[in-house]
XYZ file of C-alpha atoms in Angstrom:
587
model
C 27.418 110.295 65.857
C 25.056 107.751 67.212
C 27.486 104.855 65.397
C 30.420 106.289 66.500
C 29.721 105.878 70.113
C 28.441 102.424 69.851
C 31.708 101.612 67.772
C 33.309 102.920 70.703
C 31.529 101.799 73.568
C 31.593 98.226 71.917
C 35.600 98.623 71.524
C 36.009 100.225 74.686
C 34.236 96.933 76.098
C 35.704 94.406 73.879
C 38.777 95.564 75.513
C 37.476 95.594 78.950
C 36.409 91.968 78.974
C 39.821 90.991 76.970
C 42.108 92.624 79.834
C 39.733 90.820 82.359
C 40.017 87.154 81.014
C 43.884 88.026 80.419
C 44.062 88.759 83.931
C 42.181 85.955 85.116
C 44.646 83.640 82.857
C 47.967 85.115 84.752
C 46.213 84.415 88.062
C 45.573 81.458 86.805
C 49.034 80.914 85.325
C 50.716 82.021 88.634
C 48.496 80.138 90.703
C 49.606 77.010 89.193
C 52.824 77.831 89.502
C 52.887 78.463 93.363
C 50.806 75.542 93.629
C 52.729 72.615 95.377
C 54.034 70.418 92.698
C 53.095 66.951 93.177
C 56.425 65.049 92.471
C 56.863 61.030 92.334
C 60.105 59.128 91.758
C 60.395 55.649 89.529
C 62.376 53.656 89.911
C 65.953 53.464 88.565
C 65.886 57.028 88.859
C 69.251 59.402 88.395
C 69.502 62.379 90.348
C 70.998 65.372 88.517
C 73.430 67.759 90.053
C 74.576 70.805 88.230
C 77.806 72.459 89.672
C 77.470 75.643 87.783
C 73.937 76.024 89.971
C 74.667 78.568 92.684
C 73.007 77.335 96.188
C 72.731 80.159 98.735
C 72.362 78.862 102.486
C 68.988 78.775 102.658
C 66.677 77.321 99.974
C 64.927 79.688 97.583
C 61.680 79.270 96.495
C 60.165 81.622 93.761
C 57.638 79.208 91.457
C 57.467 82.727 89.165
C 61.066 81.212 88.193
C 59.635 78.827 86.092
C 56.754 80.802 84.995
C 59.104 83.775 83.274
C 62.573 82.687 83.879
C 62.536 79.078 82.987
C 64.637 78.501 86.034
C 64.123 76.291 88.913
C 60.825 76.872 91.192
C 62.727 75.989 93.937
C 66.968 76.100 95.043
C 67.768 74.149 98.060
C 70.150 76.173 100.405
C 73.641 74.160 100.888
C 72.554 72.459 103.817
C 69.216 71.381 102.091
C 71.438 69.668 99.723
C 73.877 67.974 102.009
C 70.865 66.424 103.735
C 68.534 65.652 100.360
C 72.415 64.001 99.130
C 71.918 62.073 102.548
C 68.471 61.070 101.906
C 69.266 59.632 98.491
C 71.444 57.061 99.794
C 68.896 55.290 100.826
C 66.062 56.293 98.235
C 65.637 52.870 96.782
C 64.469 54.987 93.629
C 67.762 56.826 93.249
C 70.420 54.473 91.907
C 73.186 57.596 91.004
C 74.004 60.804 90.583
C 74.982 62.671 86.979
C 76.919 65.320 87.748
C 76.891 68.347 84.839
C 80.271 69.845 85.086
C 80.036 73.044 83.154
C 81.217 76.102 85.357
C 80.874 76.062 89.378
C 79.152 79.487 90.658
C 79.390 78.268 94.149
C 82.555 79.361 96.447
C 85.453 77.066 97.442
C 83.963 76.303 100.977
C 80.337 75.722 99.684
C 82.380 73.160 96.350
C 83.614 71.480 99.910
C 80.441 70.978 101.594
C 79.066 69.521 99.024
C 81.985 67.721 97.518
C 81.916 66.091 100.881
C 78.316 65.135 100.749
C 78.699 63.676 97.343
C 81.475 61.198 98.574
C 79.407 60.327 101.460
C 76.864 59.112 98.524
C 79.344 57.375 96.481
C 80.528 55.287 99.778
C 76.788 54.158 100.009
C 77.095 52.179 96.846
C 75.347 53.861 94.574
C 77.412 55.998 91.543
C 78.739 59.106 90.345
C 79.253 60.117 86.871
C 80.714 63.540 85.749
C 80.873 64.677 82.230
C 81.374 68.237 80.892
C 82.181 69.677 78.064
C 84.723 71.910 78.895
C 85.645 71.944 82.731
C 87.062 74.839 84.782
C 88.984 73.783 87.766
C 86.663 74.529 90.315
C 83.602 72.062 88.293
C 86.945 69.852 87.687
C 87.405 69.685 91.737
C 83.984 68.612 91.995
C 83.996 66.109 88.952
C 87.095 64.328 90.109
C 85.491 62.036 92.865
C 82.893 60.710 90.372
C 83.034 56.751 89.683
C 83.851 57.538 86.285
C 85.014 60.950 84.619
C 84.294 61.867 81.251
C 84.993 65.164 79.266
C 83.399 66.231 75.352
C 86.537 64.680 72.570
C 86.794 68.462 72.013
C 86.571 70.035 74.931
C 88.920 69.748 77.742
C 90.074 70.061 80.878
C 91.361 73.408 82.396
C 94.188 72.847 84.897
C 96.827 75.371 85.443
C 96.914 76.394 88.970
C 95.257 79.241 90.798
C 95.258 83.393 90.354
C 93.759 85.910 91.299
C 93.732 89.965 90.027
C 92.885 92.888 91.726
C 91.570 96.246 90.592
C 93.138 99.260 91.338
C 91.050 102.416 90.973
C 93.861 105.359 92.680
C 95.003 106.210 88.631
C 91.372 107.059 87.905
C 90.148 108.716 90.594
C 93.436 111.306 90.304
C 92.127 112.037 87.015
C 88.926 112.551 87.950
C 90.422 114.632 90.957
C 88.378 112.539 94.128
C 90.955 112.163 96.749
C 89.643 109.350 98.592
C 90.280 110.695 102.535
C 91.473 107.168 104.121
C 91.627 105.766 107.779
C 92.497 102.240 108.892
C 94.013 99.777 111.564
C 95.772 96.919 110.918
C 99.139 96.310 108.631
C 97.345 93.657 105.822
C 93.814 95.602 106.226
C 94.023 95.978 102.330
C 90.429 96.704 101.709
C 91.443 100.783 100.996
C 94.289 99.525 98.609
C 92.121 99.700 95.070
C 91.623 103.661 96.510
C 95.311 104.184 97.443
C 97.372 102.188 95.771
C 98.015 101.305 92.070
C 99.571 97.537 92.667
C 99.830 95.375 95.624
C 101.221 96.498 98.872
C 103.789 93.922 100.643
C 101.771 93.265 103.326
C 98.732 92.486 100.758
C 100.984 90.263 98.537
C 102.370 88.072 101.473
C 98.733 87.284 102.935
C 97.146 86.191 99.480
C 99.828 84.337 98.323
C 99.440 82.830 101.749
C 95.956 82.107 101.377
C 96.186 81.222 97.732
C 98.594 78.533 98.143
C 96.370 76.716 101.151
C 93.589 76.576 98.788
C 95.731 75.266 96.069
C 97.260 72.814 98.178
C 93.511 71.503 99.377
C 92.678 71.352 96.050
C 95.347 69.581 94.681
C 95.058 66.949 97.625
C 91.378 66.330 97.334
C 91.669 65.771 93.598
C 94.713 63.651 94.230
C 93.093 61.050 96.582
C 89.905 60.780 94.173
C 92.238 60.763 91.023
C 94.879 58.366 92.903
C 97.613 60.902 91.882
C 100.236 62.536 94.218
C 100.128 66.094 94.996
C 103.662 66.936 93.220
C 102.631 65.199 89.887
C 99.536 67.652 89.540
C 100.979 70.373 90.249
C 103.720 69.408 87.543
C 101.219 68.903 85.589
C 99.833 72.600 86.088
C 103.000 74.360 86.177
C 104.332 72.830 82.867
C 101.210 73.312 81.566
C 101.031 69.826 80.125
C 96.800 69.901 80.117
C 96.112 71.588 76.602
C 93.557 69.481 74.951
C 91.163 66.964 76.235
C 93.421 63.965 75.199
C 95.793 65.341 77.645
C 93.115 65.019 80.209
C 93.056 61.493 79.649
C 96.790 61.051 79.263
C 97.732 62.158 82.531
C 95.023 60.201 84.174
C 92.540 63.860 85.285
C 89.601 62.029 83.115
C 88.496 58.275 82.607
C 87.571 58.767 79.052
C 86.425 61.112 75.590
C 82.746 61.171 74.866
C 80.098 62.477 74.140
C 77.037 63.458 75.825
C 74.826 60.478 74.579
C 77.587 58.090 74.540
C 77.491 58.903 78.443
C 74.036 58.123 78.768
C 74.155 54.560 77.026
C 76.675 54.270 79.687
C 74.621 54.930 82.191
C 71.793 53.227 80.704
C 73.758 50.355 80.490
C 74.883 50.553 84.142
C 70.799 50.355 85.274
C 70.237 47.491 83.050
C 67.777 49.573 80.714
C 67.647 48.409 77.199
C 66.416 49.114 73.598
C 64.022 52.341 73.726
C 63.759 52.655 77.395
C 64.923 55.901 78.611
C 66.624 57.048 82.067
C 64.293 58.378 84.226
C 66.642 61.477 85.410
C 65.717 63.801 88.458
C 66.229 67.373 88.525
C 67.768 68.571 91.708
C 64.529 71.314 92.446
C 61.893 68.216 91.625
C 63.749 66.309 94.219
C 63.334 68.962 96.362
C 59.958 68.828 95.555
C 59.308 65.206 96.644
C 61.311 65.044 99.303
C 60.414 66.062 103.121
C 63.308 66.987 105.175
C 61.366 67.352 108.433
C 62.835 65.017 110.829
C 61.361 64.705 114.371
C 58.270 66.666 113.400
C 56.363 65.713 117.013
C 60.017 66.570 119.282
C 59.439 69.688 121.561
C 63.067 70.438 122.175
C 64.610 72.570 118.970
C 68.078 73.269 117.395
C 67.569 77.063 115.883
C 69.634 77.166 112.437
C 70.198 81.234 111.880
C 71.476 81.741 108.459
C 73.360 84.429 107.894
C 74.761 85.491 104.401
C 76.039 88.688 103.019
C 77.256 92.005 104.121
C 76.443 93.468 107.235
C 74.472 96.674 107.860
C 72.335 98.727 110.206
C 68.278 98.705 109.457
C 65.812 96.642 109.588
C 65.879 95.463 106.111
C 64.945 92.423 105.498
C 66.295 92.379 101.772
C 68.293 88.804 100.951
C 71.726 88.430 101.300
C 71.641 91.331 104.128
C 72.377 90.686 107.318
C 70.806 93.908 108.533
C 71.297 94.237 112.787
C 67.927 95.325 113.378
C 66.498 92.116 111.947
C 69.134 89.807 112.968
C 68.933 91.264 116.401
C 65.017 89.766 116.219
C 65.403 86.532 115.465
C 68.022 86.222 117.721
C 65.904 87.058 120.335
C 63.307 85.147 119.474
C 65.512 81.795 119.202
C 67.263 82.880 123.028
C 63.322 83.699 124.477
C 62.106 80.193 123.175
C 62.583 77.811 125.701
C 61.850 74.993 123.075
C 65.170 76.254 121.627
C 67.952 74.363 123.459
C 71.035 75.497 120.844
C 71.806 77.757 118.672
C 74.034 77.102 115.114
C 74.760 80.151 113.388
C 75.852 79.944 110.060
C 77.899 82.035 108.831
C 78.503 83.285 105.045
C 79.600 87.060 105.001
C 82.330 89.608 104.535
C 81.957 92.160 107.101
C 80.662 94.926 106.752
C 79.228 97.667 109.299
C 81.141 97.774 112.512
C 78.362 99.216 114.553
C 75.499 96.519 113.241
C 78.293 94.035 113.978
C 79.036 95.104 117.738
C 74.761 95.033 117.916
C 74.565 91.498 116.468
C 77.972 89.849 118.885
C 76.018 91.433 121.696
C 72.632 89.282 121.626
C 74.718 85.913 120.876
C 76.209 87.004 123.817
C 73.252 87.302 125.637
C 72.001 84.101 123.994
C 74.960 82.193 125.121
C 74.409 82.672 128.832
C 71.141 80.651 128.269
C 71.825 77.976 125.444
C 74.732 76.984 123.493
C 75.884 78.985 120.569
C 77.992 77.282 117.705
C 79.369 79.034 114.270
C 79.431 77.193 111.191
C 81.583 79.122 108.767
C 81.079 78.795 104.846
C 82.800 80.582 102.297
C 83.918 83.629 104.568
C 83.563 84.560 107.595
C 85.850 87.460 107.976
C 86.203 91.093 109.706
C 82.762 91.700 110.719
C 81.861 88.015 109.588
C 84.319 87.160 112.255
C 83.616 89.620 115.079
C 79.856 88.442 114.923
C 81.189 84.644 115.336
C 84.181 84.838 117.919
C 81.493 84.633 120.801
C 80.697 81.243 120.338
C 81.516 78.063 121.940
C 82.825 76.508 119.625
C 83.529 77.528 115.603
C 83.699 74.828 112.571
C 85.450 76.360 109.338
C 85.960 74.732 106.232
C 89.669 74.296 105.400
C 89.161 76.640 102.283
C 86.985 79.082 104.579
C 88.241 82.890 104.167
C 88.618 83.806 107.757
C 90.281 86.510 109.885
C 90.543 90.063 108.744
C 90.383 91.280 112.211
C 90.956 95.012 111.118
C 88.819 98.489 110.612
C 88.876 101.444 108.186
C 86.933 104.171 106.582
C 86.558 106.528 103.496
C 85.440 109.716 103.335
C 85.778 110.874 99.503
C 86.902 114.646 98.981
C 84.975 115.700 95.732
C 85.712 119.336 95.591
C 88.284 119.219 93.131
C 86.256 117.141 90.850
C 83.053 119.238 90.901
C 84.928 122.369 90.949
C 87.290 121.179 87.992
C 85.736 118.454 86.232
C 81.855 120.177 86.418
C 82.448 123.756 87.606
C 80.301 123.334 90.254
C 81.031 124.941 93.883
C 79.832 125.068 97.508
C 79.302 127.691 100.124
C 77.476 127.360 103.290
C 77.387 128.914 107.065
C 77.532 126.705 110.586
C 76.893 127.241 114.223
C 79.797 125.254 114.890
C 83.399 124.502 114.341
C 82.702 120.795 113.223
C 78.934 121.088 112.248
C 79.511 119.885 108.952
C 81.789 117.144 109.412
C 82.021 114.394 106.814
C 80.517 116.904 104.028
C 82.517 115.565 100.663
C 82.719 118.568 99.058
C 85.460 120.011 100.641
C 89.094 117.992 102.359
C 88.840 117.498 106.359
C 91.021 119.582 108.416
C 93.738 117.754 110.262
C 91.687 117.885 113.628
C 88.745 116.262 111.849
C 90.861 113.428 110.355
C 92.570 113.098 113.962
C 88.784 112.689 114.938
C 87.934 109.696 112.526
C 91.838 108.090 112.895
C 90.546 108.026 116.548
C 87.256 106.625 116.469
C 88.852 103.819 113.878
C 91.304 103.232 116.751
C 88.607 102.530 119.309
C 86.701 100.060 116.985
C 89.781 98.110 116.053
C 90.833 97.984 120.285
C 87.379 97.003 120.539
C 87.370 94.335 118.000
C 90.456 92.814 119.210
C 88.987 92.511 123.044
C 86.090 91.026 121.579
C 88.301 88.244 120.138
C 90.167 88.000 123.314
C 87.302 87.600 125.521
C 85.838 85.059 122.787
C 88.863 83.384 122.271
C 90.538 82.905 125.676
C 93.512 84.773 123.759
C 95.792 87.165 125.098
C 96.157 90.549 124.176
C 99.436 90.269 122.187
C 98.703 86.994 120.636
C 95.219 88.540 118.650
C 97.011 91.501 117.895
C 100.019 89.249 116.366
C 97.148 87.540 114.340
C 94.976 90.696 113.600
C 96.157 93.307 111.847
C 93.324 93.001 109.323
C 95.566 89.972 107.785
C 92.608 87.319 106.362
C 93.366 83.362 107.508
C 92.435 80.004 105.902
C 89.960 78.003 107.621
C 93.378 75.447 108.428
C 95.684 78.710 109.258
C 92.904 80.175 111.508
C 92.259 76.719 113.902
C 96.089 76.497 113.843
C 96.344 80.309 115.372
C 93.397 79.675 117.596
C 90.396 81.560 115.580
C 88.285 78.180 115.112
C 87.929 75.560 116.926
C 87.201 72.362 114.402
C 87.839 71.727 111.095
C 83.942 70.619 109.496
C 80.779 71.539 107.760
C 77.347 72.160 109.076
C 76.838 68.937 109.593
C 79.175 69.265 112.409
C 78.277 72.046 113.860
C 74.704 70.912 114.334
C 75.937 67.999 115.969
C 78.093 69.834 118.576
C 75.374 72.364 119.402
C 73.205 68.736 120.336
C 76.172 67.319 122.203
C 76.480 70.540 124.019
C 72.835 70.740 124.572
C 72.615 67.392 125.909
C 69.646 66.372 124.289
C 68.647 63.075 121.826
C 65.787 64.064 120.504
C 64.995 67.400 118.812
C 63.922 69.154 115.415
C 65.548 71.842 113.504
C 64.201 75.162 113.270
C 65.687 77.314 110.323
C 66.070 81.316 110.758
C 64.950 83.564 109.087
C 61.879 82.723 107.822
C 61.234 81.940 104.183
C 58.588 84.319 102.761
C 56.776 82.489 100.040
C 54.189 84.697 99.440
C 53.109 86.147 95.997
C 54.392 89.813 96.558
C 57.863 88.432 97.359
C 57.824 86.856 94.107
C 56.738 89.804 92.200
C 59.168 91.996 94.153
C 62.160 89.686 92.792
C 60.462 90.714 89.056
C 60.664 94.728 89.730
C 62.686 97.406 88.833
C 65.911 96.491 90.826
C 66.071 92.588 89.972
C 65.776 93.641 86.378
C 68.502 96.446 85.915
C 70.850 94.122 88.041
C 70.407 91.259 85.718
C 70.475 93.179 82.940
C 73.489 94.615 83.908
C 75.095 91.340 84.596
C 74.610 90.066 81.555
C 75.819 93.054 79.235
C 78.828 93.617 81.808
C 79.851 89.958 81.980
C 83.294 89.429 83.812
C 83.284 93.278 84.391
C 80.413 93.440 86.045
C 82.794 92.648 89.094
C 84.416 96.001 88.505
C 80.855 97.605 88.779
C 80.531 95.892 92.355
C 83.737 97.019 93.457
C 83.305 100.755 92.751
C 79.462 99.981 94.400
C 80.831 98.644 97.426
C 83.252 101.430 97.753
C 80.594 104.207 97.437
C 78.570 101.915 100.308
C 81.332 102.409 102.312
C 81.526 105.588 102.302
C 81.452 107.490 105.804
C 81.044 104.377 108.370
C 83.932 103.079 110.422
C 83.825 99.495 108.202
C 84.778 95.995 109.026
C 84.987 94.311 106.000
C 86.846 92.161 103.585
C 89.545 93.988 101.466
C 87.838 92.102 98.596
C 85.425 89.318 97.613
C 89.116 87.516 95.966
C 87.957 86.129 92.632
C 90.032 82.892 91.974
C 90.433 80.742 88.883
């Protein structure tokens, strides 16, 4: 007996001291990790730029990335890169850029932001080389203004014009006996569609072929000044269909050349003046980051306040990324209007819609912002129903031309799920009340007519609301937004045509507005909200949640989009919304 214990106790301890130094090596693993990396640049350096790299507006920083993941410690948000682009033409250790063209995750007004900030580069001297493998059109769009083009022998180019699907879900939930209980204002307010339709209403089909065709039109000319090609010739060459193989690519002019990958870099090698065994000395975009200090004016008391704001919108306080939750936005709008420091405000934003109530909270403190300072809307991929009625305050409002805009429009669901728990699961309900319309909005039985009158009138009073919001915002008349409303979603060229934006431009532009309007020279930039570096934000990105989600990505692939749809829907479920009929996938 005497043996076994001090087997046991020696075991027992053995294991003790072996989960203690394993501990001890993870702290010391992770500590390295969040340690600032110290980063220098040699000369004849090439910056890399991948356009399949997604950049969110503000710049995330998780070193755990690289720890597990293998990815990037640090993403710079869009307008990190458009300024660390900026700051490399005139890096005397940065001779170029390599642009990987493999897949573009970014939307079409975040490809124009920085497509833009790349050609500012290539004007400073300094070159651009794209190669891919095989190019979509939207890694294509960015690819083109490159010094020279160059695409694998047997890869390829894809270029045949734009489309776009939508699911419809009406078929499936009949089977499944939910009757989806439906209120909205506004003719092309199409969000409801998947729910009530089983194809594309009229109204639907005129507005996206609308919007389709202005994106295709700003892609084709973009491509067609870098590619010195006219407009009608590409889009020949799309709708004939004339770019099969990657010899066609170079046939028709889309490419400079067939190669492959380290035939590109004796190229480029070649172009430095490197020879025999020495190698190029290329810079990944996150190690840039890492070397390169964007703080400008550090010592400058008055301040421009940056408030990003990207995803849907909703009522809280949560402070969970790509939210833009009222109670927190409220906060730091505050804060920016209460500093004195803070001379302007630039709000940028990146979002959907979503909530109408956390959208009428977050349009009432810009408004009370703008009676002290300046307010100014930069606009990035969308900005539409909500995303819109939280920017129509400002003074002035800078879309892309490929923005998603508009959308000025309300609805909401209620799902009735008594014939599909009764039916489907033989399960039923019973209950008692006080009153007539105490239970109100329960799903397992239809709404009386008085109840939907109820809801078709408090989705009435949000859309009038919505529309004098614009009005007031806008210097509009009445009929004019309501001619331009209707839940109908505008290009960022369509909306400054109809009045919605002001200026055509990035957030480059906007910043420089808010100064002009601010009437100040000097000043420093002060970014909203906060990052939050700290080790349990990293971990949290590790737990539960973050992992189902990515796993689910990856073993849904492209149908992980239906997933997201049918999520959405059940999000909506109950609140008056205003919110994009769809996030419009287009390739």
């Amino acid at each position: 007996m005497r043996s076994f214990f001090k087997i046991f106790f020696a075991t027992l301890l053995a294991f003790v001291v072996i989960l203690i130094l394993g501990v001890i090596l993870l702290m010391g693993a992770i500590g390295s990790a969040i340690s600032p990396e110290v980063v220098t640049l040699s000369p004849n350096s090439v910056l890399v730029l991948e356009t399949s790299q997604q950049y969110a507006e503000q710049k995330v920083s998780n070193p755990l990335n690289a720890l597990i993941r293998q990815e990037p410690k640090e993403v710079p948000g869009v307008y990190d890169l458009v300024r660390l682009l900026k700051h490399a033409e005139t890096d005397d250790n940065i001779k170029g850029i390599y642009l990987k063209a493999e897949g573009n995750g970014n939307g079409f007004a975040t490809s124009e932001e920085i497509r833009n900030a790349l050609l500012q580069f290539k004007q400073s001297g300094k070159f651009v080389y794209a190669y891919g493998e095989v190019m979509d059109q939207k890694s294509y769009y960015m690819a083109s203004l490159a010094d020279r083009v160059y695409v694998h022998p047997k890869g390829g180019v894809e270029f045949g014009g734009f489309f776009t699907q939508l699911t419809f879900l009406k078929g499936a939930l009949d089977k499944l006996e939910i009757q989806p209980q439906i209120f909205y204002d506004g003719r092309f307010k199409s969000a409801t569609e998947p729910l009530r339709e089983t194809e594309m209403t009229v109204a639907n089909r005129i507005q996206t072929n609308a919007y389709l065709g202005e994106l295709y039109a700003n892609f084709l000319k973009n491509i067609g000044i870098a590619r010195k090609i006219d407009t009608a010739t590409l889009h020949r060459y799309a709708n004939e269909g004339l770019i099969q193989e990657a010899g066609d690519a170079v046939k028709y002019k889309l490419v400079d050349g067939l190669k492959y990958n380290d035939q590109v870099m004796d190229e480029i090698k070649a172009r430095l003046g490197l020879k025999g065994d020495e190698e190029v000395n290329f810079v990944s975009l996150s190690k840039y980051t890492s070397a390169t200090d964007l703080t400008e004016n550090k010592g400058a008391d008055n301040k421009i306040a940056i408030i990003y704001a990207e995803g849907s919108i909703v009522g809280g306080e949560s402070e969970k990324e790509a939210t833009i939750s009222s109670g927190h936005f409220v906060k730091i709008i505050r804060e920016a209007r209460q500093d004195k420091d803070v001379k302007a405000i630039v709000f940028r934003v990146n979002s959907p819609g979503g909530s109408a109530l956390a959208s009428e909270s977050i349009w009432r403190e810009l408004v009370l912002a703008k009676k002290s300072k300046p307010v100014v809307v930069s606009m990035g991929d969308y900005a539409a129903s909500g995303g819109y009625y939280i920017s129509c305050m400002a003074d002035s409002i800078f879309a892309q031309p490929n923005t998603l805009t508009g959308s000025i429009g309300v609805f909401a669901v209620l799902p009735n799920l008594q014939g599909f728990f009764k039916n489907k699961l033989g399960v039923t309900f019973d209950g008692v009340k006080t009153a007539q319309y105490a239970d109100l909005g329960n799903t397992s039985r239809p709404l009386t007519e008085m109840e939907k009158k109820f809801i078709q009138n408090s989705v009435d009073s949000i859309y009038s609301t919505f529309k004098g919001r614009v009005v007031e915002g806008r210097k509009l008349s009445g009929p004019v937004v309501d001619s331009i409303a209707q839940g109908r979603v505008w290009s960022g060229i369509q909306a400054k045509e109809l009045g919605l934006v002001d200026r055509i431009g990035g957030i480059n532009d906007a910043i420089r507005c808010a100064v002009k309007l601010a009437k100040v020279s000097s000043y420093r930039l002060r970014e909203y909200p906060e990052t939050d570096a700290s080790i349990s934000r990293m971990v949290r990105s590790f737990g539960a949640s973050a992992s189902v989600e990515n796993a689910m990505k990856a073993e849904l692939g492209d149908q992980y989009k239906l997933y997201q749809q049918i999520r959405e829907m059940k999000e909506m479920s109950g609140e008056v919304q205003a919110k994009l009929p769809y996030l419009m996938e287009i390739r």
